[in-house]
Tab-separated table of C-alpha atoms in Angstrom:
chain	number	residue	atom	x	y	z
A	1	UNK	CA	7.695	11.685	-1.367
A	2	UNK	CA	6.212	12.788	1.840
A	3	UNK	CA	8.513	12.894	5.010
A	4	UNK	CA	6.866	12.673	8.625
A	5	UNK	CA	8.220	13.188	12.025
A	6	UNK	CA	7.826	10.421	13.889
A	7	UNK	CA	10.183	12.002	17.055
A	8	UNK	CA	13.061	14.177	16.877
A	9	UNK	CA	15.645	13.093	14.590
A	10	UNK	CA	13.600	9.808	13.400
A	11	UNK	CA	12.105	10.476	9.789
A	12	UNK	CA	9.979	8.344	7.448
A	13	UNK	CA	9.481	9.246	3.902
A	14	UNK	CA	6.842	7.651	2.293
A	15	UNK	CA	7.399	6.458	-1.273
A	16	UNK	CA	10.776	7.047	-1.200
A	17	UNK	CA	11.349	3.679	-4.024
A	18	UNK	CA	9.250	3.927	-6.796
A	19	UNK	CA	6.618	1.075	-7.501
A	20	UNK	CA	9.253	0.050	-10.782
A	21	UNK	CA	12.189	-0.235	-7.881
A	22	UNK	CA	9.983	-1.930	-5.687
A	23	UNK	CA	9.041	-4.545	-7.955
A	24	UNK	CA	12.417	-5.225	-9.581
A	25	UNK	CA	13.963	-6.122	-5.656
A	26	UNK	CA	10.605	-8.274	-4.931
A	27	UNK	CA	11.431	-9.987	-8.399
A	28	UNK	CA	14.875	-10.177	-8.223
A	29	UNK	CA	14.442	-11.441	-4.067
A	30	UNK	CA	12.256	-14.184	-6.136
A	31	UNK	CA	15.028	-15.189	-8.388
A	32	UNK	CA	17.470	-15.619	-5.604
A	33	UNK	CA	18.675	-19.447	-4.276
A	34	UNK	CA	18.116	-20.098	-0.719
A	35	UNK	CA	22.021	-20.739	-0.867
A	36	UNK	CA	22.460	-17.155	-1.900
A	37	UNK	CA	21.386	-16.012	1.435
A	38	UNK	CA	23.863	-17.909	3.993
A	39	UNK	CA	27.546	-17.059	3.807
A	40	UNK	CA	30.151	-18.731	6.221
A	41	UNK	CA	31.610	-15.582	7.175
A	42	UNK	CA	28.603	-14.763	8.694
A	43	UNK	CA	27.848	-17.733	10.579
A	44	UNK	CA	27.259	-17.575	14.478
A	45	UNK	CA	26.149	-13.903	13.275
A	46	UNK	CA	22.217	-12.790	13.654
A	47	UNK	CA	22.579	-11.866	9.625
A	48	UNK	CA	23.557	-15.191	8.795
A	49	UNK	CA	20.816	-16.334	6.189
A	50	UNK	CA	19.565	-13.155	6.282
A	51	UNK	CA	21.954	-10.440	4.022
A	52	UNK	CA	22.256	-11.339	0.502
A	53	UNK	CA	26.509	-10.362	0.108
A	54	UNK	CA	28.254	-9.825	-2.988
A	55	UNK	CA	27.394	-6.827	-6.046
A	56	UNK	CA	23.715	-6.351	-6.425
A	57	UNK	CA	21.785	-5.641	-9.701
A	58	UNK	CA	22.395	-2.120	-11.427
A	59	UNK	CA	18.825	-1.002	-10.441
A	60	UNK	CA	20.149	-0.604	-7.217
A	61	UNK	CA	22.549	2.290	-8.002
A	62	UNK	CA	18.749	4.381	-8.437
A	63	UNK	CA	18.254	3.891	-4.842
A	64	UNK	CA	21.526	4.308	-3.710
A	65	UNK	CA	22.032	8.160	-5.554
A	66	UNK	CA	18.208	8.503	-4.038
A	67	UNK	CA	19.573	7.737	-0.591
A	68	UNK	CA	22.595	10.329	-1.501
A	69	UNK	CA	20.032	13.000	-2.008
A	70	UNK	CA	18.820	12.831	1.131
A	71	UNK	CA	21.694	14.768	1.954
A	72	UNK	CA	23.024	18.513	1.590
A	73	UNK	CA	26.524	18.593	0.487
A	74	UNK	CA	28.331	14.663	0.786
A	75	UNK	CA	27.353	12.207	2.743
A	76	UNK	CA	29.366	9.223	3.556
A	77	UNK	CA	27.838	5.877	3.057
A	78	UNK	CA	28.567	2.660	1.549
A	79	UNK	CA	25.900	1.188	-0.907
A	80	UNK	CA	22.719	-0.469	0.750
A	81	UNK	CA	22.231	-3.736	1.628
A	82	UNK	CA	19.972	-6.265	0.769
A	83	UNK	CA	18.848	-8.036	3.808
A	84	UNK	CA	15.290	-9.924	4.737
A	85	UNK	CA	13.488	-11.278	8.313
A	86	UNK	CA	12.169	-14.568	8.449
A	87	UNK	CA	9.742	-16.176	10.595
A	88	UNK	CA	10.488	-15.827	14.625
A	89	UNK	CA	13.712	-14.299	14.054
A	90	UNK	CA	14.126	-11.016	15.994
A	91	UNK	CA	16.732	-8.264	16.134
A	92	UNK	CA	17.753	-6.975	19.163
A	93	UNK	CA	17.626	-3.672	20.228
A	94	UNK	CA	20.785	-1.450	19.561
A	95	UNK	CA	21.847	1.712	18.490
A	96	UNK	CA	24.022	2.330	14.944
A	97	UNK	CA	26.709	4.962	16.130
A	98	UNK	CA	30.196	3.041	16.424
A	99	UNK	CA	33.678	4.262	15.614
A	100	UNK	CA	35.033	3.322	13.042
A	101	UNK	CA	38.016	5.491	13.792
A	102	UNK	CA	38.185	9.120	15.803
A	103	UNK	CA	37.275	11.120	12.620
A	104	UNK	CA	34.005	9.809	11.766
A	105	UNK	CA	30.393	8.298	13.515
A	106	UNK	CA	27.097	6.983	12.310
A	107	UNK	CA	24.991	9.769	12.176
A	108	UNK	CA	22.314	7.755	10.907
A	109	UNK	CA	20.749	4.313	10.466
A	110	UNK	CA	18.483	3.900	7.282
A	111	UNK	CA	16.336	1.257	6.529
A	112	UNK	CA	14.334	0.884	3.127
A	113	UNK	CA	11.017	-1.070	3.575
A	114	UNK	CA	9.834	-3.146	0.152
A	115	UNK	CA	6.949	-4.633	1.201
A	116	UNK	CA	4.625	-4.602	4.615
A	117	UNK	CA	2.247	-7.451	3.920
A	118	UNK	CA	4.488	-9.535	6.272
A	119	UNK	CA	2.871	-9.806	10.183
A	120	UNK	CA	5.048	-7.943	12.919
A	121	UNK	CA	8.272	-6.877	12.101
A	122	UNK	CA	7.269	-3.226	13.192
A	123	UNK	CA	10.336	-0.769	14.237
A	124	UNK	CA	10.712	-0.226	17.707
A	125	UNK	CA	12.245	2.388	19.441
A	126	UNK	CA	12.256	1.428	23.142
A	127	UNK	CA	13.252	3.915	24.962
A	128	UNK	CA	10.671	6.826	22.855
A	129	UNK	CA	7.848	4.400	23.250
A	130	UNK	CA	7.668	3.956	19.335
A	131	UNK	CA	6.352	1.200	17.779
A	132	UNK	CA	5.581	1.984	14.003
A	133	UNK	CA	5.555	-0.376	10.911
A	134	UNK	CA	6.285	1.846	7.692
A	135	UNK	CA	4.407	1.325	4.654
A	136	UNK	CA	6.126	-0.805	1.697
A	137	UNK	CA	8.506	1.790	-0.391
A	138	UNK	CA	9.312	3.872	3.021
A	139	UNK	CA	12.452	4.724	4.342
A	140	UNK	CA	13.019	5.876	7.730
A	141	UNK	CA	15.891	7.547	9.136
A	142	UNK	CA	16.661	7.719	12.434
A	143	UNK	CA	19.620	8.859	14.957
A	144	UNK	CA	22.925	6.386	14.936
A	145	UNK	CA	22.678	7.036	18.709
A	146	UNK	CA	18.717	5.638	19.102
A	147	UNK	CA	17.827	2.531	20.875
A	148	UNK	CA	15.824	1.022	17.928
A	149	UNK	CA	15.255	-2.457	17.033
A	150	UNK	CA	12.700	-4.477	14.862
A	151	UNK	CA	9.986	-6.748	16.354
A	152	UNK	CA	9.785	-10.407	14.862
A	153	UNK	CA	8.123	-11.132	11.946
A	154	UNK	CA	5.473	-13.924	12.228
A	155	UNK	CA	4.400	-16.366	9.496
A	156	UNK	CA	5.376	-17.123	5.830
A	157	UNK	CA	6.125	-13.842	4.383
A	158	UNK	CA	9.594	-12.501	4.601
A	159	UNK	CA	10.328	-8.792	5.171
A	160	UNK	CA	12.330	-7.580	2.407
A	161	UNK	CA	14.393	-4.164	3.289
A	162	UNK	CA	17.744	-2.360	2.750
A	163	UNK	CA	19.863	-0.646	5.362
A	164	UNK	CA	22.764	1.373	5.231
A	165	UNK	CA	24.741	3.903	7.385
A	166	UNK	CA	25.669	7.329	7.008
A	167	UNK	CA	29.045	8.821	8.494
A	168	UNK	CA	29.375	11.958	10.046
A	169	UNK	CA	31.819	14.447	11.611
A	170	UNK	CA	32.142	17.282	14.016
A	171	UNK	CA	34.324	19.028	11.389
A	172	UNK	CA	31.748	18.054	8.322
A	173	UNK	CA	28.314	17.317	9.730
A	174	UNK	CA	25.438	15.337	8.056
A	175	UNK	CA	22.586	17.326	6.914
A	176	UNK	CA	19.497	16.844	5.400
A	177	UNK	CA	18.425	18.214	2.201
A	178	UNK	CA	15.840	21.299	3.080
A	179	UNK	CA	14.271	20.582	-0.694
A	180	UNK	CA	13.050	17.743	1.204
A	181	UNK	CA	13.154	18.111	5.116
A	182	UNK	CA	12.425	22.173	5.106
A	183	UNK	CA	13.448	24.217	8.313
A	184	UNK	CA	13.529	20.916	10.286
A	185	UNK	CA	15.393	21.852	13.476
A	186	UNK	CA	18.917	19.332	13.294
A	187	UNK	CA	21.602	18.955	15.391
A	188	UNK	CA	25.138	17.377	14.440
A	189	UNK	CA	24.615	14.004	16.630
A	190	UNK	CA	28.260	14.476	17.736
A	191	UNK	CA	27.259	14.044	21.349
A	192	UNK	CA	26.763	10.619	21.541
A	193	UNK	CA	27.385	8.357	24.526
């Protein structure tokens, strides 16, 4: 794995999944009904037809401790989520941190990236002047409180990727695994708007 900068507090590690992880998701994305992919309780919603709900395969518990050892110490985050991007369908740009109650914020926004043959669908962060596309098996990690959005994908291939959130506190801050990160300089992201 091999982490760059890309602007304070946004990360991308490069081949963060392993080519075995990669292909099992593309496969198992393969195997999957278009039905699979819309759920009425997501209707009216920008994710409906584009989050696959429900338990995923056991291969994903690899990337989920991966995503755990990000971290020092715990992290709080819920399992990752298979979503995808289809053709003229873009995101708008928002920022991750919400309260979920006084005790606890995003502190960060992850996205896993399975493939990048797919045209557009770059990252954006608007307000930094960003505009990167990771390479298939990154991850990037960025700020609950960054303005960040992706572009539209155009044409027939779908983006495949995984997002999830991780929960912070003043009391019990997130931080990132020097093994992997070194003497990066961090801050606690408490001071959000």
């Amino acid at each position: 794995m091999k982490v760059n900068l890309l602007s304070p507090d946004i990360y991308e590690i490069e081949n963060f999944v392993t080519v075995e992880q990669q292909q099992k998701v593309l496969e198992y994305c393969k195997t999957l009904e278009e039905s699979a992919w819309w759920h009425k309780e997501q209707e009216g919603t920008f994710f409906y037809g584009k989050q696959k709900l429900g338990e995923l395969p056991e291969f994903f518990s690899e990337i989920n401790k991966s995503v755990d050892n990000i971290f020092s110490g715990s992290a709080h985050f819920g399992s990752v989520a298979l979503q995808r991007s289809l053709d003229q369908e873009p995101m708008q740009a928002h920022r991750d941190y919400w309260i979920k109650d006084l005790d606890y914020y995003i502190r960060y926004g992850i996205v896993i990236y399975y493939n990048d043959d797919y045209l557009g669908g770059e990252i954006e962060y608007p307000e930094l002047g960003i505009i990167h596309k990771p390479k298939a098996r990154s991850l990037v990690l960025h700020g609950g409180n960054i303005l960040h959005g992706p572009r539209q994908v155009r044409g027939d291939v779908v983006r495949y990727f995984s997002t999830a959130f991780v929960r912070g506190s003043v009391e019990n801050p997130i931080v990132l695994n020097p093994e992997l990160f070194g003497d990066v300089e961090q801050h606690d992201g408490s001071n959000y708007p």
